[in-house]
CSV table of C-alpha atoms in Angstrom, one decimal:
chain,number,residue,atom,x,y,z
C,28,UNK,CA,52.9,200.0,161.4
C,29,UNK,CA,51.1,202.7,163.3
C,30,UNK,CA,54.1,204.2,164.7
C,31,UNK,CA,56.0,204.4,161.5
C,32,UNK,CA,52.7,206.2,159.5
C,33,UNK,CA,52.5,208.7,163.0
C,34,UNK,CA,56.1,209.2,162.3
C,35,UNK,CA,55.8,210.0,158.3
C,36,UNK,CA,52.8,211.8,159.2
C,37,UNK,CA,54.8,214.4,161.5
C,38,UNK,CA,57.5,214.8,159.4
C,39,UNK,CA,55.2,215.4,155.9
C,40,UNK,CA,51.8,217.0,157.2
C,41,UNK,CA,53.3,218.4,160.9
C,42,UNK,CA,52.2,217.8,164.2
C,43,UNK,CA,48.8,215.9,164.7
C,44,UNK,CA,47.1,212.8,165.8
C,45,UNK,CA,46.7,209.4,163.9
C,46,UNK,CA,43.7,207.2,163.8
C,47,UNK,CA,44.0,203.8,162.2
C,48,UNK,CA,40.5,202.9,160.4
C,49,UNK,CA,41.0,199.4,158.2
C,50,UNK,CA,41.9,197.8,155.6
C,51,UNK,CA,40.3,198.4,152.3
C,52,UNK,CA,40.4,196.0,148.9
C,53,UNK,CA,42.2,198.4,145.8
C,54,UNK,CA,44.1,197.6,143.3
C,55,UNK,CA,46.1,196.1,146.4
C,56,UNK,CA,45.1,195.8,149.9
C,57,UNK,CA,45.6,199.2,151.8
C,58,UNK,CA,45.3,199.9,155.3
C,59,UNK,CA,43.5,203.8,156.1
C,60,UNK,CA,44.5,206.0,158.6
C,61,UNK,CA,42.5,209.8,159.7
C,62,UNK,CA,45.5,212.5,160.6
C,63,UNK,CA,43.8,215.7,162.4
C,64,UNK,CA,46.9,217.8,161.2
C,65,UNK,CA,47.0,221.2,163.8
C,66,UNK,CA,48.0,222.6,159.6
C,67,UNK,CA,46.2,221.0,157.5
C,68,UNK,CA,43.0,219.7,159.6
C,69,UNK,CA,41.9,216.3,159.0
C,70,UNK,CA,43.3,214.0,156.0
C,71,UNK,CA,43.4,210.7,155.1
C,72,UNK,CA,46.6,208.2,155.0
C,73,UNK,CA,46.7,204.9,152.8
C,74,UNK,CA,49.7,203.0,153.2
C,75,UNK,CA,49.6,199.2,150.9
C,76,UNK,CA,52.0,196.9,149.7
C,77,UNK,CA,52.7,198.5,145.7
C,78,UNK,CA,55.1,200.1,143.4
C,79,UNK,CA,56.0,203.6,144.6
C,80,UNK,CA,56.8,204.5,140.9
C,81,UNK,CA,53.0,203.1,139.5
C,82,UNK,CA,51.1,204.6,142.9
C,83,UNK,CA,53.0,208.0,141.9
C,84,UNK,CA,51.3,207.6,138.4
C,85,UNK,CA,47.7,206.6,140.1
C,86,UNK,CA,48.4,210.6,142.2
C,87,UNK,CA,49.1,212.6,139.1
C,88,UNK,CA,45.7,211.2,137.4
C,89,UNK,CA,43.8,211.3,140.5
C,90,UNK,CA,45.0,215.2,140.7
C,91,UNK,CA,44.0,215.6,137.2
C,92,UNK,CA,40.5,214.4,138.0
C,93,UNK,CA,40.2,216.9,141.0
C,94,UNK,CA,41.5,219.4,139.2
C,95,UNK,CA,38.5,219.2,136.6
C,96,UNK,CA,36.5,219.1,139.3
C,97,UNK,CA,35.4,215.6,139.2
C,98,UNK,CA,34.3,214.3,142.7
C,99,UNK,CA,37.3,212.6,144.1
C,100,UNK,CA,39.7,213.3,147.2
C,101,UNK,CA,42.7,215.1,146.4
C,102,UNK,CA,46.1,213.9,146.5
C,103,UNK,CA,48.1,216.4,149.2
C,104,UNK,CA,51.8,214.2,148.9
C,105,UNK,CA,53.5,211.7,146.5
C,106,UNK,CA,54.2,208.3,147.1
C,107,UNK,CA,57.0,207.2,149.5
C,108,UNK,CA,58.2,204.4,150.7
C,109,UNK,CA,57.3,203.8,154.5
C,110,UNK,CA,59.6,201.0,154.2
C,111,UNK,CA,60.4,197.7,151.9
C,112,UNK,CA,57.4,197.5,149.6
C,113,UNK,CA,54.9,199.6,151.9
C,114,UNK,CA,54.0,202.6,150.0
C,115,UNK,CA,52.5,205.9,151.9
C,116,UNK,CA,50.7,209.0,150.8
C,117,UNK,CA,48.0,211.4,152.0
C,118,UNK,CA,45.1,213.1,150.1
C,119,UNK,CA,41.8,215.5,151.5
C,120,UNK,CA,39.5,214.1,153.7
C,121,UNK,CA,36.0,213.1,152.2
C,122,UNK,CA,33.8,211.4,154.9
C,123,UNK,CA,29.7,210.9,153.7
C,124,UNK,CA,27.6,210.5,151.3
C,125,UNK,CA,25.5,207.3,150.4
C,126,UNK,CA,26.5,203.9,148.5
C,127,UNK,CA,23.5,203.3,146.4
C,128,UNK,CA,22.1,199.5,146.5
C,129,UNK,CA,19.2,198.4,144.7
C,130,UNK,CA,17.9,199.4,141.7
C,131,UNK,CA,20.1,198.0,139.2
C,132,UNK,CA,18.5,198.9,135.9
C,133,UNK,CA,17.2,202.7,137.2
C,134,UNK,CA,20.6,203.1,138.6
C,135,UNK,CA,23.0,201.5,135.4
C,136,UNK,CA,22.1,205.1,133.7
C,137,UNK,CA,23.6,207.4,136.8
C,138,UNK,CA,26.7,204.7,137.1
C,139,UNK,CA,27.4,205.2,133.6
C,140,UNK,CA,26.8,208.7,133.3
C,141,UNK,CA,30.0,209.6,136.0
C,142,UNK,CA,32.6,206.8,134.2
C,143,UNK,CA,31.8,208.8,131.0
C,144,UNK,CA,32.5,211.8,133.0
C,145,UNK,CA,35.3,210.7,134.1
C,146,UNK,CA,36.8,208.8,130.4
C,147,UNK,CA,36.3,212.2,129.2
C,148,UNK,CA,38.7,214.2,131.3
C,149,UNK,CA,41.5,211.2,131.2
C,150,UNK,CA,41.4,211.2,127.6
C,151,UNK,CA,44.7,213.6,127.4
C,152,UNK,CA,46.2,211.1,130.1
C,153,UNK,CA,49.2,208.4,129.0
C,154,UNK,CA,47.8,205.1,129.7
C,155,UNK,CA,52.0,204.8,130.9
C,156,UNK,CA,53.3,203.9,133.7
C,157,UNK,CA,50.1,201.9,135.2
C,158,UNK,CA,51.4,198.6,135.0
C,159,UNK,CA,49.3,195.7,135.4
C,160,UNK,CA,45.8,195.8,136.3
C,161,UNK,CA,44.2,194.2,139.5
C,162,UNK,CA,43.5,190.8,139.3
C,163,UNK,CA,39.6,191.2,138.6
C,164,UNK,CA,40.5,193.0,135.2
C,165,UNK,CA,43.7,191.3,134.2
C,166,UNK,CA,42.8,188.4,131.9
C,167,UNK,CA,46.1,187.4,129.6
C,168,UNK,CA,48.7,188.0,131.7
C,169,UNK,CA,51.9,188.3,130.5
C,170,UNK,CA,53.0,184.9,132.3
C,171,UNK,CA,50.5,182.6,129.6
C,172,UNK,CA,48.5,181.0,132.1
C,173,UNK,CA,44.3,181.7,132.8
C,174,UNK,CA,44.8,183.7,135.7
C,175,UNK,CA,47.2,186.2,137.1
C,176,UNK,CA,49.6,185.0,139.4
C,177,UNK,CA,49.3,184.6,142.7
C,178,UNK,CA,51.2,182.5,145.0
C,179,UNK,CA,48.5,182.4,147.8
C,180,UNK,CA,45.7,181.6,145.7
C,181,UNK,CA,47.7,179.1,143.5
C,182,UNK,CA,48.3,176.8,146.4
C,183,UNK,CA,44.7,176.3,147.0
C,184,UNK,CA,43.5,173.7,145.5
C,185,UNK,CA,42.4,174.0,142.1
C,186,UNK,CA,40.5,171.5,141.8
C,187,UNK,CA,37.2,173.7,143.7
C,188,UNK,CA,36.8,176.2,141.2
C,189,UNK,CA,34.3,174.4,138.5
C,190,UNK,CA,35.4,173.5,135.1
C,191,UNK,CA,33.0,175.5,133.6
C,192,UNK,CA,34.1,178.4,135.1
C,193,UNK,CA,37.7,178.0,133.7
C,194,UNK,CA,36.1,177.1,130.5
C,195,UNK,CA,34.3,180.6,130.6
C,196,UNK,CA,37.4,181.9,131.6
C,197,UNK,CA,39.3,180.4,129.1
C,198,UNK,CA,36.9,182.1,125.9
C,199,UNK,CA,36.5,185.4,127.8
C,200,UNK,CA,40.5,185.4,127.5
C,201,UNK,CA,40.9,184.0,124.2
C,202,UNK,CA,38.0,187.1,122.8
C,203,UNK,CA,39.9,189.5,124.8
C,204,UNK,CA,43.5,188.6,123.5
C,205,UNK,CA,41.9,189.0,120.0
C,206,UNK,CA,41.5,193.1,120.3
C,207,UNK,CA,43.6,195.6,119.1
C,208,UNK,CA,41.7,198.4,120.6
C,209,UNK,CA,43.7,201.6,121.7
C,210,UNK,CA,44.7,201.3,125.6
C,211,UNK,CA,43.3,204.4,127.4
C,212,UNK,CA,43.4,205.9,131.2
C,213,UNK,CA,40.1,204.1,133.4
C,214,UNK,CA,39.0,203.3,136.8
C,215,UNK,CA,39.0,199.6,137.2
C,216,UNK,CA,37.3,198.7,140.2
C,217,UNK,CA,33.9,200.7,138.9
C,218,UNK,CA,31.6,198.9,141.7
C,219,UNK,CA,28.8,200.9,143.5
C,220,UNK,CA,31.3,200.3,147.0
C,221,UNK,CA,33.2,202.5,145.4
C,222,UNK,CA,30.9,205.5,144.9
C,223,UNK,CA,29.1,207.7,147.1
C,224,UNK,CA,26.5,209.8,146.3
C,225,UNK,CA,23.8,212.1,147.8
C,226,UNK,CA,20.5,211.8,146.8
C,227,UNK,CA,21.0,211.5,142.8
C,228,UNK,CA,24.1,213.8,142.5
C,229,UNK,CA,27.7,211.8,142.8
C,230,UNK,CA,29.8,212.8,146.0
C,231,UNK,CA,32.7,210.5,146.0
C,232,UNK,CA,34.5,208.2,143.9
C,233,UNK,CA,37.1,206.6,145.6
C,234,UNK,CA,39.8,203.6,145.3
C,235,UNK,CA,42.2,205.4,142.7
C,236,UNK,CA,45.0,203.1,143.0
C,237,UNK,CA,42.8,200.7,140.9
C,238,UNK,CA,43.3,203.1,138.1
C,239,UNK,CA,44.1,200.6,134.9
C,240,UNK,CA,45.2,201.2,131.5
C,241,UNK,CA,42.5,199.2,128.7
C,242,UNK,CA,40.9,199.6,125.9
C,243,UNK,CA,37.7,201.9,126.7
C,244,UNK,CA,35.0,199.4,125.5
C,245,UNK,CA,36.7,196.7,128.1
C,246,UNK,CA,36.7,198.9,131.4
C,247,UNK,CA,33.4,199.9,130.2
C,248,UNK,CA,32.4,196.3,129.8
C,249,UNK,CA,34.1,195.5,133.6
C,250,UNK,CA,32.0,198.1,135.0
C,251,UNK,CA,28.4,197.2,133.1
C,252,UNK,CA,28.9,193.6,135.4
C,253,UNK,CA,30.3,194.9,138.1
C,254,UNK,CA,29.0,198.5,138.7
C,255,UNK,CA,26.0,197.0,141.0
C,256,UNK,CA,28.6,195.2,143.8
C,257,UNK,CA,28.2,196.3,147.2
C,258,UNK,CA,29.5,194.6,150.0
C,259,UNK,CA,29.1,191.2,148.4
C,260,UNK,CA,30.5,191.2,144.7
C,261,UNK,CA,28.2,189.5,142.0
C,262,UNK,CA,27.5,190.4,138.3
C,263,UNK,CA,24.8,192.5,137.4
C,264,UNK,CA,21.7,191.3,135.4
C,265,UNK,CA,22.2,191.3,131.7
C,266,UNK,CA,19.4,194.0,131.2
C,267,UNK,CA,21.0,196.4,133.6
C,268,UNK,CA,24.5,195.8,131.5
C,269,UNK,CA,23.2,196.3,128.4
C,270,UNK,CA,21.5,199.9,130.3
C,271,UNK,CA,24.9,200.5,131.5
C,272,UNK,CA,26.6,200.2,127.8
C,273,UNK,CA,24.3,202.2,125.9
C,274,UNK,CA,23.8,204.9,128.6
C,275,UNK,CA,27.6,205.4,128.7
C,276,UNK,CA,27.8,205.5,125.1
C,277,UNK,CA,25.0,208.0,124.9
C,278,UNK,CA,26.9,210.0,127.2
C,279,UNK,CA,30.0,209.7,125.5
C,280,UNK,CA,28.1,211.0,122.6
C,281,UNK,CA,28.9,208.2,120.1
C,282,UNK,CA,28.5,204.7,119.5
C,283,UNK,CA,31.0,201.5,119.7
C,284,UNK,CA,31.8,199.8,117.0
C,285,UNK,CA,31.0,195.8,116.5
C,286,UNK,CA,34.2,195.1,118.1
C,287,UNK,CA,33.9,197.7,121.2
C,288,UNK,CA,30.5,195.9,122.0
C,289,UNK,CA,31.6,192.6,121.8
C,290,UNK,CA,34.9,193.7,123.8
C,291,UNK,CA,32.5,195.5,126.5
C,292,UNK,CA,30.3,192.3,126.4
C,293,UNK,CA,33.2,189.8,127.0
C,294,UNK,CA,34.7,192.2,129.8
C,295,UNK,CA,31.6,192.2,131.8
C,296,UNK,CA,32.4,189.0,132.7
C,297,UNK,CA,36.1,189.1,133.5
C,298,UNK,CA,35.0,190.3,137.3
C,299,UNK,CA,32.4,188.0,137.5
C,300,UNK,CA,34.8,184.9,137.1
C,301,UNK,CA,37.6,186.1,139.3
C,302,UNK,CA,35.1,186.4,142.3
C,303,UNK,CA,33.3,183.6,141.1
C,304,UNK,CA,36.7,181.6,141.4
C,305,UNK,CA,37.6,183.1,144.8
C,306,UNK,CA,34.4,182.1,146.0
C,307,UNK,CA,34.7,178.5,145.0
C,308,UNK,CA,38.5,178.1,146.4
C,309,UNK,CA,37.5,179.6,149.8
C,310,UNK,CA,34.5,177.7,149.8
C,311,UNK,CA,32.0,181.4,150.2
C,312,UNK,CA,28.8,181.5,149.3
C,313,UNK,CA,28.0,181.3,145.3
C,314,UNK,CA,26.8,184.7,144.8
C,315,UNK,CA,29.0,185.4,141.5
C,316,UNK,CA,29.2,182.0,140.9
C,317,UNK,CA,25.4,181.4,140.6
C,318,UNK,CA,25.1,184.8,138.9
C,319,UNK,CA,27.6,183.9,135.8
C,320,UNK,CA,26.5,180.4,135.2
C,321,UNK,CA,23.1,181.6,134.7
C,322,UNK,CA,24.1,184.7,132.4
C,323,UNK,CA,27.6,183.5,131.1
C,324,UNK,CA,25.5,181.8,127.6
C,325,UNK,CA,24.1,185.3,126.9
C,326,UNK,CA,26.9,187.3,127.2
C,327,UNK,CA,29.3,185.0,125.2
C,328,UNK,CA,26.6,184.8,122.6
C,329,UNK,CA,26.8,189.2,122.7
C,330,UNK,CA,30.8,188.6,122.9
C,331,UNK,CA,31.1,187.1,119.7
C,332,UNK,CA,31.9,183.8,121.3
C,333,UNK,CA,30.9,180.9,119.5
């Protein structure tokens, strides 16, 4: 693949030198590359297996984000095909800062704070041309079943992932399908990975192909649970979830409605169970599994789940 991103690289950003770096989990796996461009100095390359037409859309609100001054990369191309189903783009170069760990409850407030930032300048964006989101916030796909499809993980053997995970699964979907909350533009994969920050002021937010079109209250909700991951997924405690919910919402300026909390509340989970799932098929050890059978009684009970 190298020789074919050196070549795009050439043609699009001029003459340079390619560095291949790894492989990152987005709303698809992507594969980074660092191009010192004699033009353009250093910038970054993604190349993953997507739609062109739906990484194009993931750009133009990324752009929008930088262009308010929000701390992201910034897109430098489109999206092109580097062949069959590998799509290629470049954006600036934004090495450092710090991924916070530790401190779930003191740091739910800062978390929350920047995705209400964020909300705010995507509210003029079309939740169009998104498609589906990543599997961690995709419950009720269009297919019918519990889970989104997946070839791969559908020949594993089922029969590892607990039934009381599928029966969490199964009410968390069943909540969810209920709403008939406005979709609006979010960041899906709202995880503390996928920040960097220094000292207490944000310095990047990265992983913008993860971009997902919901209802507020549910990407909200996916981030309250998920906001704390690191390295190691898990679900964050219910205190510091409950911080996260009402610190965006004082942010935001307003409060959910009945509905919106128990949305956000049944969301928080979502995340939870896919890695909890993943964990039990692979055989890794129960971090998000241990985590969600322990809080999954509580946050049904705030879901509205009987």
């Amino acid at each position: 693949m190298s020789v074919e991103v050196e070549a795009w690289c050439f043609r699009v950003l001029g003459h340079g030198s390619l560095t291949s770096l790894h492989a990152e989990a987005g709303g698809q796996m992507s594969h980074q590359f660092r191009y010192d461009s004699d033009e353009q100095g250093t910038v970054a390359v993604k190349v993953r297996s997507d739609s062109a037409d739906r990484i194009s859309r993931c750009l133009q609100i990324q752009s929008v984000a930088a262009d308010a001054g929000f701390p992201c990369a910034r897109p430098l191309t489109g999206a092109e095909f580097l062949e069959p189903g590998l799509v290629v783009s470049a954006e600036t170069w934004l090495p450092g800062g710090e991924m916070h760990s530790g401190g779930e409850v003191s740091f739910a407030a800062r978390s929350a704070k920047l995705l209400a930032g964020l909300m705010e300048i995507l509210e003029s964006q079309s939740p169009t041309g998104l498609g589906a989101p990543p599997p961690w916030m995709h419950w009720n796909p269009p297919t019918g079943g519990l889970w989104p499809p997946n070839p791969i993980v559908e020949g594993m053997d089922q029969d590892l992932v607990p039934e009381h995970v599928q029966a969490i699964a199964r009410s968390v979907s069943q909540r969810l399908a209920q709403g008939v909350l406005p979709l609006v533009v979010g960041h899906g994969d709202w995880e503390s990975q996928n920040l960097r920050w220094h000292e207490e002021l944000p310095w990047a937010v990265h992983d913008w192909d993860s971009l997902v079109a919901l209802p507020e209250a549910a990407i909200v909700g996916a981030a309250s649970g998920a906001f704390a991951s690191t390295a190691i997924p898990t679900l964050a405690t219910i205190e510091s979830s409950e911080k996260f919910i009402d610190s965006y919402q004082q942010a935001r300026s307003r409060q959910f409605t009945q509905e919106e909390r128990e949305v956000a509340w049944a969301a928080s989970l979502w995340p939870a169970l896919h890695n909890a799932r993943g964990e039990s098929l692979f055989q890794s050890p129960p971090v998000a599994l241990d985590a969600l059978t322990c809080q999954a009684p509580e946050r049904l009970k705030r879901a509205g789940v009987p």
